[in-house]
Amino acid sequence: AQTVTQSQPEMSVQEAETVTLSCTYDTSESDYYLFWYKQPPSRQMILVIRQEAYKQQNATENRFSVNFQKAAKSFSLKISDSQLGDAAMYFCAPKGGSEKLVFGKGTKLTVNP
Amino acid sequence: EPEVTQTPSHQVTQMGQEVILRCVPISNHLYFYWYRQILGQKVEFLVSFYNNEISEKSEIFDDQFSVERPDGSNFTLKIRSTKLEDSAMYFCASSYLGEGYEQYFGPGTRLTVT
């Protein structure tokens, strides 16, 4: 079974600064995928970024990038030039060997103006 | 941009009643999912559906739950006899294929059981 640990229940960042959200996971699968989802106060789940475990290159999507360390089973999310609209809960979710996403408990990100 | 839609946005029901939550997945997607999130907790997988049958389900998805794709566009979750602990946000999601394809979520249905 997959487990996901997001060790930072809450984080805050100043607008325009950079913040990194951490995630570690455990899986017995050799081929899997990793996702970060954002959940703003509206509670809609929004896909932020996706990483294939077989790729060494870290995924990047505009201001969002990941630091994927496969051996350490670590998948952190870096948000650059933080904006007020980035304030949300962020969930890390690995997926492998089955159809389901396994979500962590989330990190609440506050962006201060 | 195509999106997953869900109705209703909020459903209030009495304990013991049946509820049906409705979803319209993205039109060319083949895999459909239901997740739930009890307030303040993490999102939990309920069931996945492919080729008109359940492909995977969690321990939460017991005999009180069922899913159906009654036509070419809708995907429904039925709870036969609701319990207080079924109160949660229910999310429908779809993906083009399984494996590593992204799952796109709907806005959710907030179910309140009184």
PDB file of C-alpha atoms in Angstrom:
ATOM      1  CA  ALA A   1       0.000   0.000   0.000  1.00  0.00           C
ATOM      2  CA  GLN A   2       1.114   3.508  -0.686  1.00  0.00           C
ATOM      3  CA  THR A   3       1.516   6.037   2.086  1.00  0.00           C
ATOM      4  CA  VAL A   4       2.046   9.760   1.786  1.00  0.00           C
ATOM      5  CA  THR A   5       3.463  12.143   4.370  1.00  0.00           C
ATOM      6  CA  GLN A   6       3.177  15.895   4.171  1.00  0.00           C
ATOM      7  CA  SER A   7       5.046  17.020   7.253  1.00  0.00           C
ATOM      8  CA  GLN A   8       4.074  20.698   7.088  1.00  0.00           C
ATOM      9  CA  PRO A   9       0.433  21.179   8.109  1.00  0.00           C
ATOM     10  CA  GLU A  10       0.749  24.919   7.446  1.00  0.00           C
ATOM     11  CA  MET A  11       3.152  27.178   5.599  1.00  0.00           C
ATOM     12  CA  SER A  12       3.199  30.886   4.884  1.00  0.00           C
ATOM     13  CA  VAL A  13       5.016  32.956   2.296  1.00  0.00           C
ATOM     14  CA  GLN A  14       5.239  36.603   1.365  1.00  0.00           C
ATOM     15  CA  GLU A  15       3.818  37.601  -1.968  1.00  0.00           C
ATOM     16  CA  ALA A  16       6.472  37.368  -4.727  1.00  0.00           C
ATOM     17  CA  GLU A  17       8.666  35.084  -2.614  1.00  0.00           C
ATOM     18  CA  THR A  18       9.387  31.386  -3.098  1.00  0.00           C
ATOM     19  CA  VAL A  19       8.087  28.557  -0.957  1.00  0.00           C
ATOM     20  CA  THR A  20       8.701  24.812  -0.975  1.00  0.00           C
ATOM     21  CA  LEU A  21       6.162  22.252   0.208  1.00  0.00           C
ATOM     22  CA  SER A  22       7.492  18.849   1.145  1.00  0.00           C
ATOM     23  CA  CYS A  23       6.121  15.392   0.477  1.00  0.00           C
ATOM     24  CA  THR A  24       7.501  11.939   1.078  1.00  0.00           C
ATOM     25  CA  TYR A  25       5.865   8.714   0.080  1.00  0.00           C
ATOM     26  CA  ASP A  26       6.320   5.012   0.275  1.00  0.00           C
ATOM     27  CA  THR A  27       5.565   2.636  -2.548  1.00  0.00           C
ATOM     28  CA  SER A  28       6.631  -0.800  -3.688  1.00  0.00           C
ATOM     29  CA  GLU A  29       5.900   0.022  -7.295  1.00  0.00           C
ATOM     30  CA  SER A  30       8.780   0.583  -9.679  1.00  0.00           C
ATOM     31  CA  ASP A  31       6.694   2.518 -12.163  1.00  0.00           C
ATOM     32  CA  TYR A  32       4.451   5.227 -10.799  1.00  0.00           C
ATOM     33  CA  TYR A  33       3.398   8.836 -11.144  1.00  0.00           C
ATOM     34  CA  LEU A  34       3.239  11.747  -8.733  1.00  0.00           C
ATOM     35  CA  PHE A  35       0.847  14.658  -8.664  1.00  0.00           C
ATOM     36  CA  TRP A  36       0.321  17.845  -6.737  1.00  0.00           C
ATOM     37  CA  TYR A  37      -3.234  19.130  -6.423  1.00  0.00           C
ATOM     38  CA  LYS A  38      -4.381  22.478  -5.099  1.00  0.00           C
ATOM     39  CA  GLN A  39      -7.630  22.968  -3.191  1.00  0.00           C
ATOM     40  CA  PRO A  40      -8.645  26.626  -2.747  1.00  0.00           C
ATOM     41  CA  PRO A  41     -11.442  27.657  -0.359  1.00  0.00           C
ATOM     42  CA  SER A  42     -13.973  26.711  -3.037  1.00  0.00           C
ATOM     43  CA  ARG A  43     -12.823  23.113  -2.328  1.00  0.00           C
ATOM     44  CA  GLN A  44     -12.394  22.240  -5.995  1.00  0.00           C
ATOM     45  CA  MET A  45      -9.377  19.980  -6.598  1.00  0.00           C
ATOM     46  CA  ILE A  46      -7.125  21.520  -9.228  1.00  0.00           C
ATOM     47  CA  LEU A  47      -4.191  19.706 -10.811  1.00  0.00           C
ATOM     48  CA  VAL A  48      -0.953  21.662 -10.378  1.00  0.00           C
ATOM     49  CA  ILE A  49       1.780  19.429 -11.748  1.00  0.00           C
ATOM     50  CA  ARG A  50       2.610  15.852 -12.692  1.00  0.00           C
ATOM     51  CA  GLN A  51       5.841  13.840 -12.601  1.00  0.00           C
ATOM     52  CA  GLU A  52       6.637  10.440 -14.075  1.00  0.00           C
ATOM     53  CA  ALA A  53       8.870   8.436 -11.746  1.00  0.00           C
ATOM     54  CA  TYR A  54      10.916   7.048 -14.621  1.00  0.00           C
ATOM     55  CA  LYS A  55      11.945  10.537 -15.706  1.00  0.00           C
ATOM     56  CA  GLN A  56      14.970  12.050 -14.033  1.00  0.00           C
ATOM     57  CA  GLN A  57      14.102  15.547 -15.185  1.00  0.00           C
ATOM     58  CA  ASN A  58      12.005  17.501 -12.727  1.00  0.00           C
ATOM     59  CA  ALA A  59       8.641  18.687 -14.013  1.00  0.00           C
ATOM     60  CA  THR A  60       7.989  22.397 -14.398  1.00  0.00           C
ATOM     61  CA  GLU A  61       4.744  24.230 -15.026  1.00  0.00           C
ATOM     62  CA  ASN A  62       5.166  27.996 -15.164  1.00  0.00           C
ATOM     63  CA  ARG A  63       5.859  29.150 -11.571  1.00  0.00           C
ATOM     64  CA  PHE A  64       5.497  25.617 -10.209  1.00  0.00           C
ATOM     65  CA  SER A  65       8.298  23.074 -10.206  1.00  0.00           C
ATOM     66  CA  VAL A  66       9.116  19.894  -8.376  1.00  0.00           C
ATOM     67  CA  ASN A  67      12.211  18.431  -6.799  1.00  0.00           C
ATOM     68  CA  PHE A  68      11.830  14.703  -7.318  1.00  0.00           C
ATOM     69  CA  GLN A  69      14.297  12.488  -5.460  1.00  0.00           C
ATOM     70  CA  LYS A  70      13.352   8.925  -6.363  1.00  0.00           C
ATOM     71  CA  ALA A  71      15.796   7.150  -4.066  1.00  0.00           C
ATOM     72  CA  ALA A  72      14.665   9.240  -1.116  1.00  0.00           C
ATOM     73  CA  LYS A  73      11.012   8.959  -2.209  1.00  0.00           C
ATOM     74  CA  SER A  74      10.668  12.690  -1.924  1.00  0.00           C
ATOM     75  CA  PHE A  75       8.527  14.925  -4.130  1.00  0.00           C
ATOM     76  CA  SER A  76       8.547  18.571  -3.083  1.00  0.00           C
ATOM     77  CA  LEU A  77       6.709  21.420  -4.785  1.00  0.00           C
ATOM     78  CA  LYS A  78       8.346  24.792  -5.282  1.00  0.00           C
ATOM     79  CA  ILE A  79       6.182  27.836  -5.952  1.00  0.00           C
ATOM     80  CA  SER A  80       8.098  30.822  -7.276  1.00  0.00           C
ATOM     81  CA  ASP A  81       6.887  34.418  -7.291  1.00  0.00           C
ATOM     82  CA  SER A  82       4.001  33.503  -4.986  1.00  0.00           C
ATOM     83  CA  GLN A  83       0.695  35.190  -5.700  1.00  0.00           C
ATOM     84  CA  LEU A  84      -2.328  35.757  -3.479  1.00  0.00           C
ATOM     85  CA  GLY A  85      -4.260  33.295  -5.628  1.00  0.00           C
ATOM     86  CA  ASP A  86      -1.830  30.545  -4.660  1.00  0.00           C
ATOM     87  CA  ALA A  87      -3.316  30.452  -1.165  1.00  0.00           C
ATOM     88  CA  ALA A  88      -4.880  27.001  -0.805  1.00  0.00           C
ATOM     89  CA  MET A  89      -4.466  23.501   0.587  1.00  0.00           C
ATOM     90  CA  TYR A  90      -1.891  21.562  -1.398  1.00  0.00           C
ATOM     91  CA  PHE A  91      -2.060  17.793  -1.633  1.00  0.00           C
ATOM     92  CA  CYS A  92       0.622  15.423  -2.811  1.00  0.00           C
ATOM     93  CA  ALA A  93      -0.704  12.278  -4.476  1.00  0.00           C
ATOM     94  CA  PRO A  94       1.274   9.336  -5.848  1.00  0.00           C
ATOM     95  CA  LYS A  95      -0.345   6.873  -8.205  1.00  0.00           C
ATOM     96  CA  GLY A  96       0.995   3.501  -9.209  1.00  0.00           C
ATOM     97  CA  GLY A  97      -0.117  -0.070  -9.474  1.00  0.00           C
ATOM     98  CA  SER A  98      -3.768   0.879  -9.236  1.00  0.00           C
ATOM     99  CA  GLU A  99      -6.235   3.430 -10.489  1.00  0.00           C
ATOM    100  CA  LYS A 100      -6.471   5.473  -7.349  1.00  0.00           C
ATOM    101  CA  LEU A 101      -4.718   8.604  -6.249  1.00  0.00           C
ATOM    102  CA  VAL A 102      -3.501   8.362  -2.656  1.00  0.00           C
ATOM    103  CA  PHE A 103      -3.617  11.780  -1.047  1.00  0.00           C
ATOM    104  CA  GLY A 104      -1.574  13.160   1.802  1.00  0.00           C
ATOM    105  CA  LYS A 105      -3.158  15.184   4.598  1.00  0.00           C
ATOM    106  CA  GLY A 106      -2.238  18.400   2.857  1.00  0.00           C
ATOM    107  CA  THR A 107      -0.361  21.601   3.565  1.00  0.00           C
ATOM    108  CA  LYS A 108      -2.274  24.837   4.034  1.00  0.00           C
ATOM    109  CA  LEU A 109      -0.435  27.643   2.271  1.00  0.00           C
ATOM    110  CA  THR A 110      -1.046  31.247   3.279  1.00  0.00           C
ATOM    111  CA  VAL A 111       0.250  34.043   1.055  1.00  0.00           C
ATOM    112  CA  ASN A 112       0.822  37.314   2.859  1.00  0.00           C
ATOM    113  CA  PRO A 113       0.566  40.583   0.904  1.00  0.00           C
TER     114      PRO A 113
ATOM    115  CA  GLU B   1     -11.758  24.107 -21.816  1.00  0.00           C
ATOM    116  CA  PRO B   2     -13.648  20.865 -21.052  1.00  0.00           C
ATOM    117  CA  GLU B   3     -14.443  20.290 -17.419  1.00  0.00           C
ATOM    118  CA  VAL B   4     -16.098  17.793 -15.118  1.00  0.00           C
ATOM    119  CA  THR B   5     -19.449  18.957 -13.788  1.00  0.00           C
ATOM    120  CA  GLN B   6     -21.389  17.726 -10.770  1.00  0.00           C
ATOM    121  CA  THR B   7     -24.929  18.184  -9.543  1.00  0.00           C
ATOM    122  CA  PRO B   8     -26.223  19.150  -7.112  1.00  0.00           C
ATOM    123  CA  SER B   9     -23.625  21.369  -5.488  1.00  0.00           C
ATOM    124  CA  HIS B  10     -25.204  20.752  -2.079  1.00  0.00           C
ATOM    125  CA  GLN B  11     -27.555  17.988  -1.002  1.00  0.00           C
ATOM    126  CA  VAL B  12     -29.213  17.743   2.381  1.00  0.00           C
ATOM    127  CA  THR B  13     -30.878  14.449   3.256  1.00  0.00           C
ATOM    128  CA  GLN B  14     -32.183  12.629   6.274  1.00  0.00           C
ATOM    129  CA  MET B  15     -30.476   9.567   7.682  1.00  0.00           C
ATOM    130  CA  GLY B  16     -31.730   6.408   6.007  1.00  0.00           C
ATOM    131  CA  GLN B  17     -32.679   8.115   2.746  1.00  0.00           C
ATOM    132  CA  GLU B  18     -31.233   7.281  -0.644  1.00  0.00           C
ATOM    133  CA  VAL B  19     -29.227   9.878  -2.521  1.00  0.00           C
ATOM    134  CA  ILE B  20     -27.893   9.986  -6.055  1.00  0.00           C
ATOM    135  CA  LEU B  21     -24.986  12.236  -6.887  1.00  0.00           C
ATOM    136  CA  ARG B  22     -24.502  13.049 -10.530  1.00  0.00           C
ATOM    137  CA  CYS B  23     -21.433  13.773 -12.601  1.00  0.00           C
ATOM    138  CA  VAL B  24     -20.748  14.530 -16.238  1.00  0.00           C
ATOM    139  CA  PRO B  25     -17.138  13.579 -16.995  1.00  0.00           C
ATOM    140  CA  ILE B  26     -15.067  15.128 -19.753  1.00  0.00           C
ATOM    141  CA  SER B  27     -16.493  13.767 -22.976  1.00  0.00           C
ATOM    142  CA  ASN B  28     -13.557  11.789 -24.389  1.00  0.00           C
ATOM    143  CA  HIS B  29     -12.420  10.392 -21.063  1.00  0.00           C
ATOM    144  CA  LEU B  30     -12.679   6.666 -20.417  1.00  0.00           C
ATOM    145  CA  TYR B  31     -11.948   6.326 -16.694  1.00  0.00           C
ATOM    146  CA  PHE B  32     -14.230   7.684 -13.993  1.00  0.00           C
ATOM    147  CA  TYR B  33     -13.743   7.992 -10.285  1.00  0.00           C
ATOM    148  CA  TRP B  34     -15.455   8.983  -7.061  1.00  0.00           C
ATOM    149  CA  TYR B  35     -13.571  10.360  -4.071  1.00  0.00           C
ATOM    150  CA  ARG B  36     -14.830  11.816  -0.828  1.00  0.00           C
ATOM    151  CA  GLN B  37     -13.449  14.291   1.671  1.00  0.00           C
ATOM    152  CA  ILE B  38     -14.835  14.518   5.179  1.00  0.00           C
ATOM    153  CA  LEU B  39     -14.468  18.099   6.414  1.00  0.00           C
ATOM    154  CA  GLY B  40     -10.925  18.803   7.558  1.00  0.00           C
ATOM    155  CA  GLN B  41      -9.607  15.443   6.414  1.00  0.00           C
ATOM    156  CA  LYS B  42      -7.778  14.153   3.370  1.00  0.00           C
ATOM    157  CA  VAL B  43      -9.363  13.101   0.135  1.00  0.00           C
ATOM    158  CA  GLU B  44     -10.158   9.366   0.030  1.00  0.00           C
ATOM    159  CA  PHE B  45     -10.666   7.132  -2.994  1.00  0.00           C
ATOM    160  CA  LEU B  46     -14.006   5.364  -3.275  1.00  0.00           C
ATOM    161  CA  VAL B  47     -14.220   3.684  -6.676  1.00  0.00           C
ATOM    162  CA  SER B  48     -12.956   3.663 -10.232  1.00  0.00           C
ATOM    163  CA  PHE B  49     -15.019   2.718 -13.263  1.00  0.00           C
ATOM    164  CA  TYR B  50     -13.929   1.681 -16.730  1.00  0.00           C
ATOM    165  CA  ASN B  51     -15.620  -0.036 -19.643  1.00  0.00           C
ATOM    166  CA  ASN B  52     -18.945  -0.069 -17.807  1.00  0.00           C
ATOM    167  CA  GLU B  53     -17.709  -1.868 -14.755  1.00  0.00           C
ATOM    168  CA  ILE B  54     -15.975  -1.168 -11.467  1.00  0.00           C
ATOM    169  CA  SER B  55     -12.227  -1.570 -11.900  1.00  0.00           C
ATOM    170  CA  GLU B  56     -11.247  -0.871  -8.317  1.00  0.00           C
ATOM    171  CA  LYS B  57     -12.954   0.033  -5.057  1.00  0.00           C
ATOM    172  CA  SER B  58     -11.886   0.894  -1.543  1.00  0.00           C
ATOM    173  CA  GLU B  59     -13.011  -0.540   1.784  1.00  0.00           C
ATOM    174  CA  ILE B  60     -15.278   2.485   2.182  1.00  0.00           C
ATOM    175  CA  PHE B  61     -17.243   1.470  -0.905  1.00  0.00           C
ATOM    176  CA  ASP B  62     -19.462  -1.130   0.726  1.00  0.00           C
ATOM    177  CA  ASP B  63     -22.851  -2.523  -0.297  1.00  0.00           C
ATOM    178  CA  GLN B  64     -24.519   0.802   0.483  1.00  0.00           C
ATOM    179  CA  PHE B  65     -22.735   2.390  -2.459  1.00  0.00           C
ATOM    180  CA  SER B  66     -23.207   1.787  -6.149  1.00  0.00           C
ATOM    181  CA  VAL B  67     -22.118   3.499  -9.346  1.00  0.00           C
ATOM    182  CA  GLU B  68     -23.666   3.586 -12.754  1.00  0.00           C
ATOM    183  CA  ARG B  69     -23.148   5.094 -16.170  1.00  0.00           C
ATOM    184  CA  PRO B  70     -26.770   5.209 -17.299  1.00  0.00           C
ATOM    185  CA  ASP B  71     -26.038   6.843 -20.637  1.00  0.00           C
ATOM    186  CA  GLY B  72     -23.112   8.124 -22.648  1.00  0.00           C
ATOM    187  CA  SER B  73     -22.532  11.202 -20.550  1.00  0.00           C
ATOM    188  CA  ASN B  74     -23.592  10.767 -16.923  1.00  0.00           C
ATOM    189  CA  PHE B  75     -21.832   8.930 -14.115  1.00  0.00           C
ATOM    190  CA  THR B  76     -23.700   8.525 -10.844  1.00  0.00           C
ATOM    191  CA  LEU B  77     -22.963   7.542  -7.264  1.00  0.00           C
ATOM    192  CA  LYS B  78     -25.862   6.159  -5.236  1.00  0.00           C
ATOM    193  CA  ILE B  79     -25.888   5.788  -1.492  1.00  0.00           C
ATOM    194  CA  ARG B  80     -28.811   3.535  -0.581  1.00  0.00           C
ATOM    195  CA  SER B  81     -29.350   4.339   3.079  1.00  0.00           C
ATOM    196  CA  THR B  82     -27.374   7.340   4.205  1.00  0.00           C
ATOM    197  CA  LYS B  83     -25.682   7.536   7.581  1.00  0.00           C
ATOM    198  CA  LEU B  84     -24.498  10.558   9.509  1.00  0.00           C
ATOM    199  CA  GLU B  85     -20.901   9.613   8.737  1.00  0.00           C
ATOM    200  CA  ASP B  86     -21.589   9.841   5.001  1.00  0.00           C
ATOM    201  CA  SER B  87     -21.624  13.616   5.357  1.00  0.00           C
ATOM    202  CA  ALA B  88     -18.724  14.759   3.212  1.00  0.00           C
ATOM    203  CA  MET B  89     -17.714  16.427  -0.006  1.00  0.00           C
ATOM    204  CA  TYR B  90     -17.965  13.966  -2.892  1.00  0.00           C
ATOM    205  CA  PHE B  91     -15.745  14.532  -5.890  1.00  0.00           C
ATOM    206  CA  CYS B  92     -16.127  12.985  -9.293  1.00  0.00           C
ATOM    207  CA  ALA B  93     -13.029  12.770 -11.493  1.00  0.00           C
ATOM    208  CA  SER B  94     -12.231  11.514 -14.953  1.00  0.00           C
ATOM    209  CA  SER B  95      -9.129  10.712 -16.961  1.00  0.00           C
ATOM    210  CA  TYR B  96      -8.532   9.931 -20.593  1.00  0.00           C
ATOM    211  CA  LEU B  97      -6.843   6.658 -19.785  1.00  0.00           C
ATOM    212  CA  GLY B  98      -5.611   5.043 -16.598  1.00  0.00           C
ATOM    213  CA  GLU B  99      -1.955   4.655 -15.718  1.00  0.00           C
ATOM    214  CA  GLY B 100      -0.329   8.068 -15.314  1.00  0.00           C
ATOM    215  CA  TYR B 101      -2.933  10.160 -17.017  1.00  0.00           C
ATOM    216  CA  GLU B 102      -4.109  13.143 -15.016  1.00  0.00           C
ATOM    217  CA  GLN B 103      -7.402  12.907 -13.201  1.00  0.00           C
ATOM    218  CA  TYR B 104      -9.551  16.000 -13.555  1.00  0.00           C
ATOM    219  CA  PHE B 105     -11.897  16.732 -10.704  1.00  0.00           C
ATOM    220  CA  GLY B 106     -15.353  18.231 -10.642  1.00  0.00           C
ATOM    221  CA  PRO B 107     -16.314  20.974  -8.191  1.00  0.00           C
ATOM    222  CA  GLY B 108     -17.796  18.474  -5.749  1.00  0.00           C
ATOM    223  CA  THR B 109     -21.165  17.814  -4.124  1.00  0.00           C
ATOM    224  CA  ARG B 110     -21.444  18.638  -0.466  1.00  0.00           C
ATOM    225  CA  LEU B 111     -23.620  15.976   1.149  1.00  0.00           C
ATOM    226  CA  THR B 112     -25.105  16.720   4.543  1.00  0.00           C
ATOM    227  CA  VAL B 113     -26.918  13.912   6.344  1.00  0.00           C
ATOM    228  CA  THR B 114     -29.111  14.990   9.249  1.00  0.00           C
TER     229      THR B 114
END
